[in-house]
Coordinates of C-alpha atoms in Angstrom, one line a residue:
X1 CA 79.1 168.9 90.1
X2 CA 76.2 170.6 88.2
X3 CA 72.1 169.9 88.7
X4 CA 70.3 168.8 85.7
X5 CA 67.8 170.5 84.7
X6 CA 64.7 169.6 82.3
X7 CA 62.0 166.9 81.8
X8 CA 63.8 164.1 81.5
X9 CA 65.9 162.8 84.8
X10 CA 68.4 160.5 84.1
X11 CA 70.4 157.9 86.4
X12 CA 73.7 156.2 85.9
X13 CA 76.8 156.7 83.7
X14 CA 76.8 157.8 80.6
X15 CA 80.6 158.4 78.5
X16 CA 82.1 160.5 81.1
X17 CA 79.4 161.9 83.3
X18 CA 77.4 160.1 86.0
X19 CA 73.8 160.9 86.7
X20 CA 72.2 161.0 90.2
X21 CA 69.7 161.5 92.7
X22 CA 70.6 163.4 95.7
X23 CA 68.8 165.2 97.9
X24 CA 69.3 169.0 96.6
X25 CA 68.1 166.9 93.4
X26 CA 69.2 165.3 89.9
X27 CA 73.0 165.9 90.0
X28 CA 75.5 165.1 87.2
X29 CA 79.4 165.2 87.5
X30 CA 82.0 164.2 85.4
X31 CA 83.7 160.6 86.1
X32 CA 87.2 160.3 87.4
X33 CA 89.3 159.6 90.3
X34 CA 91.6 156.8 90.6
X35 CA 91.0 153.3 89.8
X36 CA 89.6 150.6 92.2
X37 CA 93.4 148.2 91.1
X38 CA 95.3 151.3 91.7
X39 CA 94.2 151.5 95.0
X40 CA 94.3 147.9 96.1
X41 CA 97.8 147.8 94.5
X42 CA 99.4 150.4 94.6
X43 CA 102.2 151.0 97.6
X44 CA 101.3 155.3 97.3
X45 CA 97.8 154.1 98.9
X46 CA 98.7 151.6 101.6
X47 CA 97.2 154.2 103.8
X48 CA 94.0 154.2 101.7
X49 CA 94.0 150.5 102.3
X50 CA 94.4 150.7 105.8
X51 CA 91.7 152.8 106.7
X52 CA 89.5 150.9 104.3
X53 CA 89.9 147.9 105.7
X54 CA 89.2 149.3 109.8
X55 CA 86.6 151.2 108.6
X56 CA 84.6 147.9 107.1
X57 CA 85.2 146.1 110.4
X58 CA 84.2 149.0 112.4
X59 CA 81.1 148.7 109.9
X60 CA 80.6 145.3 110.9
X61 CA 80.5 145.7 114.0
X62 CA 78.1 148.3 113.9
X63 CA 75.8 145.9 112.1
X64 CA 76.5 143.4 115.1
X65 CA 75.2 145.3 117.5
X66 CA 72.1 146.7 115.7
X67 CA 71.4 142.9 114.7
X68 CA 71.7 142.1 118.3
X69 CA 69.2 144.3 119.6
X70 CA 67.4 144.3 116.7
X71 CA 64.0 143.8 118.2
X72 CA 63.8 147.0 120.5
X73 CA 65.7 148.8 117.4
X74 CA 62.5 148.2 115.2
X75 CA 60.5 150.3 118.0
X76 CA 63.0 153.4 118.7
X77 CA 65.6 154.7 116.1
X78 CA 66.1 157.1 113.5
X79 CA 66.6 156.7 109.8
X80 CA 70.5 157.5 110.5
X81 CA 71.3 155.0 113.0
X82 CA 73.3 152.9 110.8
X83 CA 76.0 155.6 109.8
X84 CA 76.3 156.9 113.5
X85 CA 76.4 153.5 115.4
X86 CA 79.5 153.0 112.5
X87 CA 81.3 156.3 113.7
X88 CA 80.7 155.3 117.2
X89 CA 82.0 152.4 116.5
X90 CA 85.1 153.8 114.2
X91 CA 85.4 156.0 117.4
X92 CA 85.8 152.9 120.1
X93 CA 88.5 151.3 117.2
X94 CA 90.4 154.3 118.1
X95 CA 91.4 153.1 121.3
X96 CA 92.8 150.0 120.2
X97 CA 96.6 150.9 120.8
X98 CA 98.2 147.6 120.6
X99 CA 97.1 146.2 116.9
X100 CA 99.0 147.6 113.8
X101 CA 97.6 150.5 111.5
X102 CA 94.8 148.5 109.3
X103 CA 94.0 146.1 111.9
X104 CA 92.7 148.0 114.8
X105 CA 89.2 147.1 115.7
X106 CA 86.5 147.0 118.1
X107 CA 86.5 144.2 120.5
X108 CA 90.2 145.3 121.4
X109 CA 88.8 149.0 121.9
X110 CA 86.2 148.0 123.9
X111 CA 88.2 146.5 126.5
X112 CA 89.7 149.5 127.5
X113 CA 88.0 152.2 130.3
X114 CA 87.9 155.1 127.4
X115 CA 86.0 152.4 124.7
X116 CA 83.3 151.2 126.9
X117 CA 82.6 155.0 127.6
X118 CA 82.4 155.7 124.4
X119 CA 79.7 153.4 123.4
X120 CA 77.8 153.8 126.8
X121 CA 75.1 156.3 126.6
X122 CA 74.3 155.5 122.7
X123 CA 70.9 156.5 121.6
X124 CA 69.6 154.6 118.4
X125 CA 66.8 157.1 118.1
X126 CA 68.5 160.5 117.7
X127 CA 64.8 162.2 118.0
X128 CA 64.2 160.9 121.4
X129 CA 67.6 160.5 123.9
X130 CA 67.5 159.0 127.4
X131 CA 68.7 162.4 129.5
X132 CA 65.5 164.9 127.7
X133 CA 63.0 161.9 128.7
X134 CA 64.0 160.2 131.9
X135 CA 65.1 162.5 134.8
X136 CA 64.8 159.5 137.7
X137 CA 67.9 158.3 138.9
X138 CA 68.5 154.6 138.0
X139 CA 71.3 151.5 138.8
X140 CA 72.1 148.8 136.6
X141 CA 72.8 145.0 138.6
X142 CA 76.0 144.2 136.3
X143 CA 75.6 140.6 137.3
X144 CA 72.0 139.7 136.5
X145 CA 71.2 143.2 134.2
X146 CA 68.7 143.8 136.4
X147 CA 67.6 148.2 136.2
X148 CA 65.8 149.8 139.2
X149 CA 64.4 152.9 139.2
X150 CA 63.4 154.1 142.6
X151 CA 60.4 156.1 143.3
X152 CA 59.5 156.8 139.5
X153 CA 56.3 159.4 139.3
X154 CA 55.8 159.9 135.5
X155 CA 54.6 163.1 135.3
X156 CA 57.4 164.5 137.6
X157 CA 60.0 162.2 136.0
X158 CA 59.5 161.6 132.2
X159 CA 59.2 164.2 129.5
X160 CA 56.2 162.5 128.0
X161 CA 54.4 163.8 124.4
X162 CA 51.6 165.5 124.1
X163 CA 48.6 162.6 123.7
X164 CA 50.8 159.8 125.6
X165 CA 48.5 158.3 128.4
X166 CA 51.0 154.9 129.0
X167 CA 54.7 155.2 128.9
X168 CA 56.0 151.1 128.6
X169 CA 59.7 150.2 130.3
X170 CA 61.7 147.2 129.4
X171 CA 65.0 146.4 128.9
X172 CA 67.7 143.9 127.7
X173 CA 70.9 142.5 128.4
X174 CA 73.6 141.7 125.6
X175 CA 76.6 139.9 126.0
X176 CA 78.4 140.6 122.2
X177 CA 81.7 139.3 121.2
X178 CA 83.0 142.0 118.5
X179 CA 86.2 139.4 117.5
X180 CA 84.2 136.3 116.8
X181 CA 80.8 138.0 116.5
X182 CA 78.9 135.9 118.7
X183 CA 76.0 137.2 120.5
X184 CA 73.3 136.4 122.9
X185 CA 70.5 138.4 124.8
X186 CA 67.6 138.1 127.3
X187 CA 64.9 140.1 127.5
X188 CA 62.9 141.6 130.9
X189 CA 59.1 141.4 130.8
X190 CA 57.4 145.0 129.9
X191 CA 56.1 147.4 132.6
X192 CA 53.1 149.4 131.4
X193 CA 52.1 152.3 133.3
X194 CA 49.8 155.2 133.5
X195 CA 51.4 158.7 132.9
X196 CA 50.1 160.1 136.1
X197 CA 51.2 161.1 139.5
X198 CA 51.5 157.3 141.3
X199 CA 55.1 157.1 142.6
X200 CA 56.3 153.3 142.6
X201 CA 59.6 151.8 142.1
X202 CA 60.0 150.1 138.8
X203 CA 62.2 147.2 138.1
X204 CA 63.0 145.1 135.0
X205 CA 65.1 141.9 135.4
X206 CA 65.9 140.0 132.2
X207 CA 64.6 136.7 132.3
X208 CA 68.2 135.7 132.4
X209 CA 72.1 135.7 132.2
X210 CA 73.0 135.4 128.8
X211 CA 75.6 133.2 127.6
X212 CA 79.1 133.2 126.4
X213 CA 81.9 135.4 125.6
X214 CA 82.7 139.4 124.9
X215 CA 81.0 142.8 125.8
X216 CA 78.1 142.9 128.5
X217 CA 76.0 145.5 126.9
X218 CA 72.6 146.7 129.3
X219 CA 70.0 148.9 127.1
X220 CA 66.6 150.2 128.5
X221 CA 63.8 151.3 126.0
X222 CA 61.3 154.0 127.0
X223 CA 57.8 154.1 124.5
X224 CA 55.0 155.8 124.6
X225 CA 51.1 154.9 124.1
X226 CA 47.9 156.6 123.6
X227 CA 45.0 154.6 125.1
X228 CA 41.2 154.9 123.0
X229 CA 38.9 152.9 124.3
X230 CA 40.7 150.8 126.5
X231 CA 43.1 150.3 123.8
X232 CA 46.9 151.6 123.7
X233 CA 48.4 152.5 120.3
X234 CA 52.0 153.3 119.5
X235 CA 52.3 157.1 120.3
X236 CA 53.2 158.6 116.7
X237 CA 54.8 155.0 114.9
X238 CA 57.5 155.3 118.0
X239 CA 58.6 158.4 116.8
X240 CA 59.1 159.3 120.7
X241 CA 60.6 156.2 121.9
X242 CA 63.6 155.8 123.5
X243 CA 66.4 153.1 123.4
X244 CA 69.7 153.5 125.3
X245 CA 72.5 151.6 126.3
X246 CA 72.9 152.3 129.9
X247 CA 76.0 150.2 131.1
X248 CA 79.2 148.3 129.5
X249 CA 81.4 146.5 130.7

């Protein structure tokens, strides 16, 4: 691998040597390795095939739970979610101990004790994580998804940013089915509080039970708000907000 240098930065193959952009800059290598009928052919990389094909479900399955909770995601993650819900999720297919190598996956991890605790306690925004911004203590209802946190003072309890004058509480409850990828989710109405020294026990109760088959999934997002005038604005795009999954099961 060697960095172009010059005036002119190129992109894409050219006789033997691909161009590209990465982030140490305009790289160039030579082109090479062994070819894509090779490996889906050859018996010498059966392994290669194997892991290839647990590692696209295990992708899939990452993209089914961000597209399940994809409207909290839009308001607390970072810009490497995808790739570490993936290896959380190549992580949980792990556990699967009864398929045969190249067919392990998710849904028959997560129904093991060790998979659901892998995937409890995700963060989807790697700048902002649920134990360095809520110190209350909290329980999750596993059969309505209801979350109560008793006695919550904010300025005791959260690790709010500087300029947050409203911290907003909500949360969701999934039920995802990682084999035939069906999924459902309800919603609890927001909380909006001011960051101050009030203590008040704060509950959120999805407006429902969702339906059908698979994982129960419970996440809780945290966000913060600056008010101006009697207005609250989104503390920093959400660069501060939290969203967790709390429970599995």
């Amino acid at each position: 691998m060697a960095k172009l240098k010059g005036i002119i930065k190129l992109e894409g193959t050219l006789d033997n040597l691909t161009f590209y952009k990465a982030k140490e800059g305009y790289l160039v290598k030579t082109k090479g390795g062994v070819s894509k009928e090779r490996i889906q052919n050859d018996p010498a990389f059966e392994r290669t095939r194997e892991n290839g094909s647990e590692f696209g479900s295990s992708a899939s399955s990452g993209k089914l739970l961000r597209t399940s909770v994809r409207n909290l995601m839009i308001r607390a993650k970072d810009n490497r979610v995808s790739s570490r819900v993936t290896q959380k999720m190549t992580q949980i297919k792990n556990f699967d101990t009864t398929s045969v190598r190249g067919q392990r996956n998710v849904a028959t991890g997560l129904a093991t004790p060790e998979g659901k605790a892998t995937l409890k306690g995700l963060d989807f925004n790697n700048r902002a994580i649920l134990s360095a911004v809520l110190f209350a203590p909290f329980t999750v209802d596993g059969a309505t998804g209801e979350i109560t946190i008793p006695n919550l003072t904010p300025t005791n309890d959260i690790a709010y940013p500087s300029g947050a004058t409203h911290v907003s509480l909500s949360s969701a409850f999934l039920k995802v089915d990682f084999d035939t990828t069906d999924k459902a989710i309800e919603y609890s109405p927001t909380v909006n509080i001011p960051i101050d020294s009030t203590s008040a026990t704060q509950t959120l109760t999805p407006a429902g039970v969702p339906t059908g088959t698979g994982n129960d999934i419970f996440v809780l997002l945290v966000e913060f708000f600056q008010e101006i005038n009697g207005v609250q604005y989104p503390l920093k795009n959400g660069a501060y907000n939290v969203l967790n999954i709390v429970e599995v099961a």
